[in-house]
XYZ file of C-alpha atoms in Angstrom:
520
model
C 18.935 -14.681 29.890
C 15.634 -13.421 28.555
C 14.807 -13.252 25.191
C 14.699 -9.275 24.300
C 12.645 -10.332 21.146
C 9.770 -11.794 23.400
C 6.724 -9.460 23.394
C 6.369 -10.234 27.018
C 9.904 -9.124 27.685
C 10.462 -6.325 25.284
C 6.998 -4.804 26.311
C 6.210 -1.467 25.130
C 5.043 1.165 27.935
C 4.095 4.845 27.576
C 4.296 5.485 31.270
C 6.235 8.708 32.357
C 5.931 9.637 28.167
C 5.683 12.900 27.146
C 6.837 14.681 23.895
C 9.765 16.815 25.618
C 10.998 13.674 27.441
C 11.221 11.533 24.453
C 12.923 14.368 22.195
C 15.508 14.579 24.967
C 16.078 11.041 25.208
C 17.696 9.987 21.663
C 20.093 11.986 19.802
C 18.405 11.341 16.391
C 15.199 12.234 17.772
C 13.316 15.513 16.043
C 9.738 17.092 16.449
C 7.364 17.014 13.420
C 6.547 20.500 12.100
C 2.924 21.659 12.821
C 0.759 24.394 12.077
C -2.763 25.368 13.070
C -5.910 25.028 10.948
C -6.845 28.538 12.099
C -3.620 29.786 11.430
C -4.895 31.242 7.658
C -7.263 30.716 4.902
C -8.091 27.077 3.299
C -6.061 28.231 0.386
C -2.719 28.854 2.636
C -3.110 25.829 4.329
C -3.556 23.891 1.341
C -0.328 25.764 -0.049
C 1.462 24.752 2.933
C 0.538 21.034 2.752
C 1.335 20.708 -1.115
C 4.981 22.319 -0.102
C 5.574 19.671 2.643
C 4.302 16.822 0.204
C 6.769 18.065 -2.368
C 9.562 17.926 0.507
C 8.558 14.508 1.235
C 8.255 15.617 5.064
C 5.563 14.793 7.747
C 3.408 17.421 8.730
C 0.732 17.810 11.602
C -2.532 20.143 11.248
C -3.634 20.770 14.573
C -7.201 22.302 15.814
C -9.061 20.623 13.049
C -11.878 20.176 16.118
C -12.231 23.380 16.418
C -13.818 23.801 13.363
C -17.582 25.037 13.952
C -19.018 22.062 11.759
C -16.860 19.434 13.923
C -19.413 16.683 14.240
C -20.538 15.393 17.494
C -20.670 11.495 16.371
C -17.131 10.757 16.996
C -17.719 9.311 20.595
C -17.906 5.878 22.228
C -21.451 6.565 23.209
C -22.632 7.099 19.707
C -20.615 4.062 18.395
C -22.799 1.864 21.189
C -25.756 3.274 20.005
C -25.322 2.790 16.635
C -22.973 -0.073 16.029
C -22.687 -1.945 19.389
C -23.791 -4.938 18.194
C -21.592 -5.052 15.181
C -18.790 -7.424 15.428
C -15.347 -6.143 14.901
C -12.005 -7.775 14.529
C -9.510 -6.740 17.514
C -5.967 -7.735 18.105
C -4.209 -8.586 21.669
C -0.923 -6.849 21.580
C 0.658 -9.370 23.772
C 2.012 -12.482 23.025
C 1.597 -13.737 19.593
C -0.978 -10.703 18.994
C -3.669 -12.763 17.781
C -6.732 -11.266 16.202
C -10.351 -12.296 17.426
C -14.151 -11.024 17.098
C -15.713 -8.961 19.548
C -18.838 -6.667 19.488
C -17.928 -2.565 19.341
C -19.768 -2.501 22.940
C -17.695 -5.531 24.260
C -14.390 -3.735 22.779
C -15.549 -0.314 24.735
C -16.261 -2.262 27.795
C -13.051 -4.186 27.871
C -10.786 -0.825 26.870
C -12.483 0.909 30.010
C -11.950 -1.634 31.985
C -8.036 -2.330 31.217
C -4.968 -1.195 33.611
C -3.914 1.996 32.969
C -0.374 0.581 31.684
C 0.999 -2.689 30.416
C 2.781 -4.852 33.067
C 4.278 -7.807 33.503
C 2.270 -11.099 33.212
C -0.412 -8.997 31.654
C -1.860 -11.479 29.081
C -4.526 -9.476 27.057
C -4.847 -5.876 26.063
C -7.249 -4.987 22.938
C -6.842 -2.849 20.323
C -9.375 -2.140 17.692
C -7.340 -1.479 14.673
C -7.880 -1.491 11.043
C -11.615 -1.243 11.835
C -14.217 -0.463 8.987
C -14.989 2.688 9.283
C -18.965 3.847 9.854
C -20.605 4.974 6.817
C -21.401 8.133 8.609
C -17.953 9.292 9.381
C -16.919 7.765 6.125
C -19.113 10.397 4.482
C -18.330 13.472 6.538
C -14.427 12.542 5.755
C -15.258 12.663 1.819
C -17.488 15.641 1.831
C -17.129 17.837 4.677
C -15.729 21.210 4.643
C -13.638 20.912 7.831
C -10.853 18.899 6.621
C -8.117 20.476 4.457
C -9.615 19.864 0.898
C -6.064 18.629 -0.777
C -5.993 15.658 1.682
C -9.681 14.150 1.579
C -10.426 11.233 -0.445
C -10.638 11.878 -3.790
C -8.900 15.138 -3.892
C -7.404 16.515 -7.073
C -4.419 14.626 -8.136
C -5.747 11.359 -6.120
C -5.762 8.648 -8.583
C -7.122 6.102 -6.217
C -10.386 4.606 -7.437
C -13.728 5.040 -5.484
C -13.980 1.503 -5.673
C -11.101 1.103 -3.492
C -11.816 1.631 0.266
C -8.991 3.249 2.269
C -10.857 4.622 5.128
C -10.222 2.706 8.364
C -11.199 3.442 12.191
C -8.949 2.542 15.224
C -9.975 2.595 19.236
C -7.010 2.152 21.935
C -6.173 2.802 24.846
C -2.865 3.129 26.513
C -0.073 0.678 25.168
C -1.414 -0.363 22.424
C 0.034 0.190 19.178
C 0.419 -0.281 15.423
C 4.256 -1.746 14.544
C 6.454 -0.064 12.376
C 5.386 -0.290 9.234
C 4.985 1.884 5.687
C 1.443 2.689 4.064
C 0.717 0.415 1.151
C 2.049 1.028 -2.369
C 3.984 4.606 -1.500
C 0.466 5.989 -0.764
C -0.088 9.357 1.203
C -1.371 8.822 4.639
C -3.742 10.787 6.620
C -4.570 9.999 10.283
C -7.090 12.225 12.609
C -7.596 11.937 16.292
C -11.474 12.291 16.314
C -11.937 11.177 20.429
C -9.977 11.183 23.603
C -10.845 10.652 27.005
C -8.909 10.491 30.349
C -5.813 12.319 28.504
C -6.039 9.947 25.809
C -3.280 10.581 23.083
C -1.166 8.812 20.804
C 2.741 8.972 19.818
C 4.134 8.987 16.413
C 7.867 7.734 15.867
C 8.439 8.612 11.686
C 11.374 7.862 9.491
C 12.551 10.112 6.381
C 11.230 8.481 3.299
C 14.739 9.151 1.791
C 15.980 6.585 4.706
C 13.663 3.978 3.584
C 16.347 1.229 2.561
C 18.343 2.310 5.710
C 15.865 1.603 7.908
C 14.735 -1.786 6.641
C 18.307 -3.180 6.265
C 18.663 -1.935 9.928
C 16.148 -3.783 11.402
C 16.992 -6.867 8.776
C 20.364 -7.217 10.928
C 17.821 -8.087 13.605
C 16.024 -10.600 12.051
C 13.064 -8.244 11.558
C 11.391 -7.718 7.909
C 9.400 -4.577 8.540
C 6.983 -5.016 5.476
C 5.702 -8.150 7.123
C 4.215 -5.526 9.913
C 4.870 -7.555 12.923
C 7.744 -5.710 14.469
C 6.860 -3.205 17.436
C 10.092 -1.318 17.525
C 11.075 -0.438 21.478
C 12.090 2.830 22.542
C 15.513 2.014 23.158
C 15.739 0.468 19.950
C 14.506 3.599 18.217
C 16.762 5.555 20.295
C 19.963 3.589 19.252
C 19.054 3.519 15.352
C 21.295 5.080 12.771
C 18.803 7.566 11.164
C 16.569 10.201 11.998
C 13.285 9.646 13.856
C 10.428 12.426 13.720
C 8.218 12.221 16.947
C 4.778 13.548 17.459
C 2.441 13.446 20.316
C -0.777 13.210 18.493
C -4.054 14.951 20.457
C -7.762 15.833 19.884
C -8.093 17.275 16.531
C -4.350 16.557 15.286
C -4.265 15.536 11.551
C -1.026 13.469 11.242
C 0.213 13.619 7.180
C 2.416 10.599 6.670
C 5.089 10.870 3.123
C 4.943 7.848 1.040
C 7.723 5.277 2.235
C 8.003 6.573 5.479
C 8.245 3.524 8.216
C 6.147 4.983 11.089
C 4.735 3.549 14.338
C 2.016 4.648 16.581
C 1.906 4.017 20.518
C -1.489 4.999 22.046
C -1.125 6.228 25.678
C -3.802 7.287 28.123
C -7.744 6.512 28.319
C -9.408 5.515 25.036
C -8.513 7.393 21.664
C -10.615 6.910 18.421
C -8.724 7.825 15.316
C -9.453 7.883 11.597
C -7.193 7.504 8.582
C -7.442 7.182 4.790
C -4.680 7.044 1.882
C -4.374 8.593 -1.384
C -2.027 8.040 -4.030
C -0.576 10.687 -6.552
C 0.989 9.671 -9.995
C 4.306 9.667 -8.145
C 3.078 7.219 -5.585
C 2.393 4.696 -8.962
C 6.075 5.497 -10.017
C 7.523 4.668 -6.399
C 4.960 2.068 -5.945
C 5.996 0.195 -9.508
C 9.774 0.423 -9.388
C 10.360 0.063 -5.766
C 7.498 -1.173 -3.608
C 6.055 -4.014 -5.982
C 9.455 -5.858 -6.559
C 9.807 -5.873 -2.653
C 6.054 -7.097 -1.991
C 6.947 -10.036 -4.139
C 10.181 -10.687 -2.340
C 8.579 -10.873 1.115
C 5.282 -12.575 -0.377
C 3.127 -9.365 0.701
C -0.462 -8.899 -1.190
C -0.375 -5.375 -3.089
C -3.714 -4.026 -1.418
C -3.814 -1.220 -4.386
C -3.826 -2.488 -8.025
C -1.054 -0.432 -9.114
C -0.663 -1.861 -12.758
C -4.277 -1.211 -13.083
C -4.503 1.686 -11.410
C -1.455 3.160 -13.989
C -3.813 2.102 -16.841
C -7.237 3.421 -15.796
C -5.701 6.905 -14.528
C -4.116 6.844 -18.337
C -7.408 6.146 -19.676
C -9.041 8.743 -17.472
C -6.228 11.933 -18.027
C -6.591 10.983 -21.816
C -10.423 11.877 -22.144
C -9.981 14.592 -20.076
C -7.098 15.925 -22.384
C -9.442 15.627 -25.328
C -11.851 17.235 -23.510
C -9.591 20.181 -22.860
C -7.848 20.889 -26.299
C -11.668 21.240 -27.422
C -12.708 23.478 -24.650
C -12.135 27.140 -25.265
C -8.791 29.250 -25.307
C -8.967 30.330 -21.736
C -8.846 26.705 -20.474
C -5.835 25.896 -22.460
C -3.268 27.043 -19.564
C -4.154 24.000 -18.029
C -3.447 21.595 -21.068
C 0.572 21.208 -20.586
C 0.302 19.945 -16.913
C -2.111 17.355 -18.035
C -0.148 16.683 -21.010
C 2.671 15.854 -18.891
C 0.893 13.551 -16.675
C -0.361 11.764 -19.676
C 3.307 11.403 -20.962
C 4.612 9.778 -17.361
C 1.696 7.752 -17.414
C 2.468 6.359 -20.672
C 6.132 6.046 -19.991
C 4.930 3.981 -16.855
C 2.423 1.909 -18.694
C 5.388 1.020 -21.373
C 7.610 -0.699 -18.466
C 4.264 -2.615 -17.604
C 3.662 -3.619 -21.160
C 7.299 -4.853 -21.299
C 6.630 -6.667 -18.533
C 3.656 -8.529 -19.721
C 4.521 -8.824 -23.223
C 4.632 -12.254 -25.263
C 5.160 -12.568 -28.843
C 2.610 -15.132 -29.366
C -0.007 -12.760 -27.103
C -2.253 -13.534 -30.121
C -2.634 -17.230 -29.784
C -3.001 -17.164 -25.897
C -6.316 -18.151 -23.991
C -8.242 -15.535 -22.345
C -9.312 -16.740 -19.042
C -11.504 -13.476 -18.412
C -11.450 -9.904 -19.412
C -10.361 -7.832 -16.575
C -10.522 -4.755 -18.244
C -13.968 -5.056 -18.113
C -15.730 -2.878 -15.074
C -17.305 -6.315 -13.900
C -14.163 -8.221 -14.623
C -12.523 -10.517 -12.548
C -9.113 -9.965 -10.440
C -6.467 -12.004 -10.167
C -3.532 -12.726 -7.508
C -0.728 -14.752 -7.460
C -1.129 -17.769 -5.373
C 2.276 -17.569 -4.135
C 3.585 -14.205 -3.770
C -0.068 -12.459 -3.599
C 0.919 -10.163 -6.432
C -2.125 -8.215 -8.439
C -2.246 -9.959 -12.015
C -2.886 -7.442 -14.280
C -2.719 -9.231 -17.917
C -0.097 -11.993 -18.131
C 0.068 -14.881 -15.738
C 0.301 -18.672 -15.707
C -2.688 -20.989 -14.241
C -3.512 -24.554 -13.730
C -7.047 -25.837 -13.982
C -5.850 -29.104 -12.292
C -4.951 -27.725 -9.163
C -6.898 -25.595 -6.529
C -5.750 -22.385 -5.289
C -4.494 -22.484 -1.785
C -6.965 -19.641 -0.517
C -9.948 -22.703 -0.808
C -11.945 -20.989 -3.240
C -12.023 -23.777 -5.650
C -10.356 -21.473 -8.589
C -7.620 -22.679 -10.353
C -3.960 -21.974 -9.530
C -2.784 -18.377 -10.679
C 1.069 -17.605 -10.720
C 2.847 -14.295 -11.552
C 5.324 -14.542 -14.499
C 8.065 -13.572 -11.757
C 7.313 -16.448 -9.600
C 7.640 -18.816 -12.654
C 10.919 -17.194 -13.519
C 12.009 -18.094 -9.833
C 10.834 -21.535 -10.309
C 7.701 -21.863 -8.529
C 5.122 -24.103 -10.188
C 1.701 -25.905 -9.140
C 1.912 -29.356 -7.757
C 1.307 -31.102 -10.872
C 3.662 -29.143 -12.885
C 0.771 -28.234 -15.655
C 0.535 -24.475 -15.470
C 0.212 -22.904 -18.734
C 0.355 -19.310 -19.971
C -2.898 -17.199 -20.198
C -3.783 -13.599 -20.333
C -6.840 -12.101 -18.521
C -7.667 -9.677 -21.428
C -6.743 -8.344 -25.037
C -3.099 -6.908 -25.405
C -3.905 -5.460 -28.565
C -6.606 -3.598 -26.792
C -4.069 -2.566 -24.328
C -1.680 -1.363 -26.866
C -4.188 0.431 -28.729
C -5.439 2.650 -25.700
C -1.812 3.265 -24.961
C -1.308 4.528 -28.417
C -4.775 6.782 -28.632
C -3.249 8.444 -25.354
C 0.080 9.233 -27.623
C -1.921 10.419 -30.566
C -3.800 13.063 -28.250
C -0.267 14.086 -27.034
C 0.321 14.694 -30.869
C -2.712 16.869 -31.547
C -1.526 18.828 -28.409
C 1.326 19.489 -29.970
C 0.165 20.427 -33.343
C -2.147 22.887 -31.584
C 1.073 24.596 -30.004
C 0.021 23.285 -26.553
C 2.353 21.007 -25.913
C 6.085 20.059 -27.172
C 7.095 16.693 -26.917
C 6.133 13.720 -29.435
C 6.333 10.421 -27.931
C 6.375 7.537 -30.607
C 3.355 5.337 -31.324
C 4.177 1.695 -29.576
C 4.430 -1.604 -32.085
C 4.811 -5.110 -31.380
C 8.462 -4.962 -33.107
C 9.545 -2.534 -30.231
C 8.247 -4.808 -27.797
C 10.172 -8.136 -29.517
C 13.008 -5.723 -29.343
C 12.584 -5.052 -25.442
C 14.943 -6.843 -22.918
C 12.347 -6.580 -20.182
C 9.803 -9.076 -21.326
C 9.142 -11.119 -17.857
C 6.293 -12.525 -19.010
C 8.203 -14.014 -22.267
C 11.213 -15.293 -20.341
C 8.895 -17.072 -18.010
C 6.914 -18.860 -20.861
C 10.468 -19.896 -22.526
C 11.823 -21.078 -19.204
C 8.752 -22.926 -18.484
C 9.044 -24.824 -22.040
C 12.642 -25.511 -21.424
C 11.909 -27.098 -18.085
C 9.281 -29.213 -19.495
C 11.868 -30.285 -21.798
C 14.313 -31.407 -19.321
C 11.673 -33.047 -17.482
C 10.447 -34.955 -20.387
C 13.968 -36.337 -21.490
C 14.765 -39.673 -21.456
C 18.710 -39.487 -20.915
C 18.612 -38.096 -17.600
C 16.291 -39.192 -14.361
C 15.279 -35.906 -12.529
C 13.741 -35.260 -8.990
C 12.233 -31.501 -8.831
C 12.114 -29.961 -5.594
C 9.921 -27.264 -4.663
C 10.420 -24.928 -1.696
C 10.535 -20.968 -1.040
C 13.726 -21.427 1.190
C 15.650 -19.348 -1.445
C 14.608 -16.822 -4.061
C 14.926 -19.590 -6.621
C 12.492 -22.404 -5.453
C 12.965 -24.786 -8.447
C 15.838 -27.141 -8.455
C 16.718 -29.816 -10.655
C 18.922 -32.418 -9.268
C 20.059 -34.680 -11.869
C 21.340 -38.593 -11.725
C 22.817 -40.275 -14.857
C 21.065 -43.362 -15.515
C 22.614 -46.749 -15.001
C 24.106 -48.329 -18.028
């Protein structure tokens, strides 16, 4: 019997697909709501988009390409002229879905010479996915007046720093696809169809964010971990799924807006399609990512992509500065103080949870390996699970990181709690900056809220955080890791037993000690 999980057998083809047929095919298939970019003023369009964001629902803005300032550089010909010799990474969607390098011209030629649909025995069908966006396209997305201003990178409420590049481009043909996945760290996704030829289009399948756990659990029953982003669901799998699936047939000028934590899959159809995508994050995104996404990433060893804890801290600093300026502004501007105070208060709450995880009562004595809070500071990631390291971690100078960089091994506190260590078992607790600086900046934000309250502009009064409060906390993952590491070393160095440490990642707790009583 054929293995249905074999990509060659469970082949995805868009032959005979139309939106109407797909919607009629599944009992829980639903159409995505859409509006025309020409159906109202920019303010009205922005209001509708914000309403859908509040409802956590997908939305499509059509007819964007009818704007008089729609550019002429969204074409394969323009790409060949300006970037034809540039090497890009493309994916063969068949077999093991391996990536390889081609020039832009080679990718375009391969796309135009491919068969109209995937077929049994076909060994290669290339998709230019997650390609770097040409600088001209990037500048247009960020600064043009064509796109709704509330969804462009850096729009009001977007907390992603400018140094984080999320813009990507895609060049695909019929039956190439992006597997079922969520956008990183509970971010908002935006994807616009920039060019099509020979009836090129893309079919989108999206789930409700509220069904996130249900979707993940459903596919785990069949052996698929969706957060590894390597499973392309077949139409039959989606038809029989126990949750709603929203479908859209994306055509030229369609801007698809994907809510945070919505699993979605994109299957291209027809001739060449060119799309551009980017991400935004709100304070709500940071909250969801901190409490839901990051623990899951750590479990499946997926890199974080966006530095959530660092972004919480940086956003708090930025909002605190803005609040201080606004309080000192004329009375006519004070209406904006209360909403800003609420943002600062929520960021303080998020940072407090981070600080409780990162705290150690011996922080004054710990070595600081670098100052990651400086603009030119170095980033650290856990060499086991890929988690971003904000402040506190464990390091071994004797062992080299697995990325062949030659740097020391770094492990996050959660991995150490779960028993992971370096080859020589000599990791030591360190911090990448000053905990006191973090605490001082956190309390400075609190004092600014006190000032707003004293001025009659805000009602709440968050407390100033102290070392004693953190000592009394039960959430200090880093301190627990330090204590566990010390205890394990005591056990390993004990002369009363013979020990054999076995390291692995077959189970969540990968450190196991087998004790053998010494012979009398």
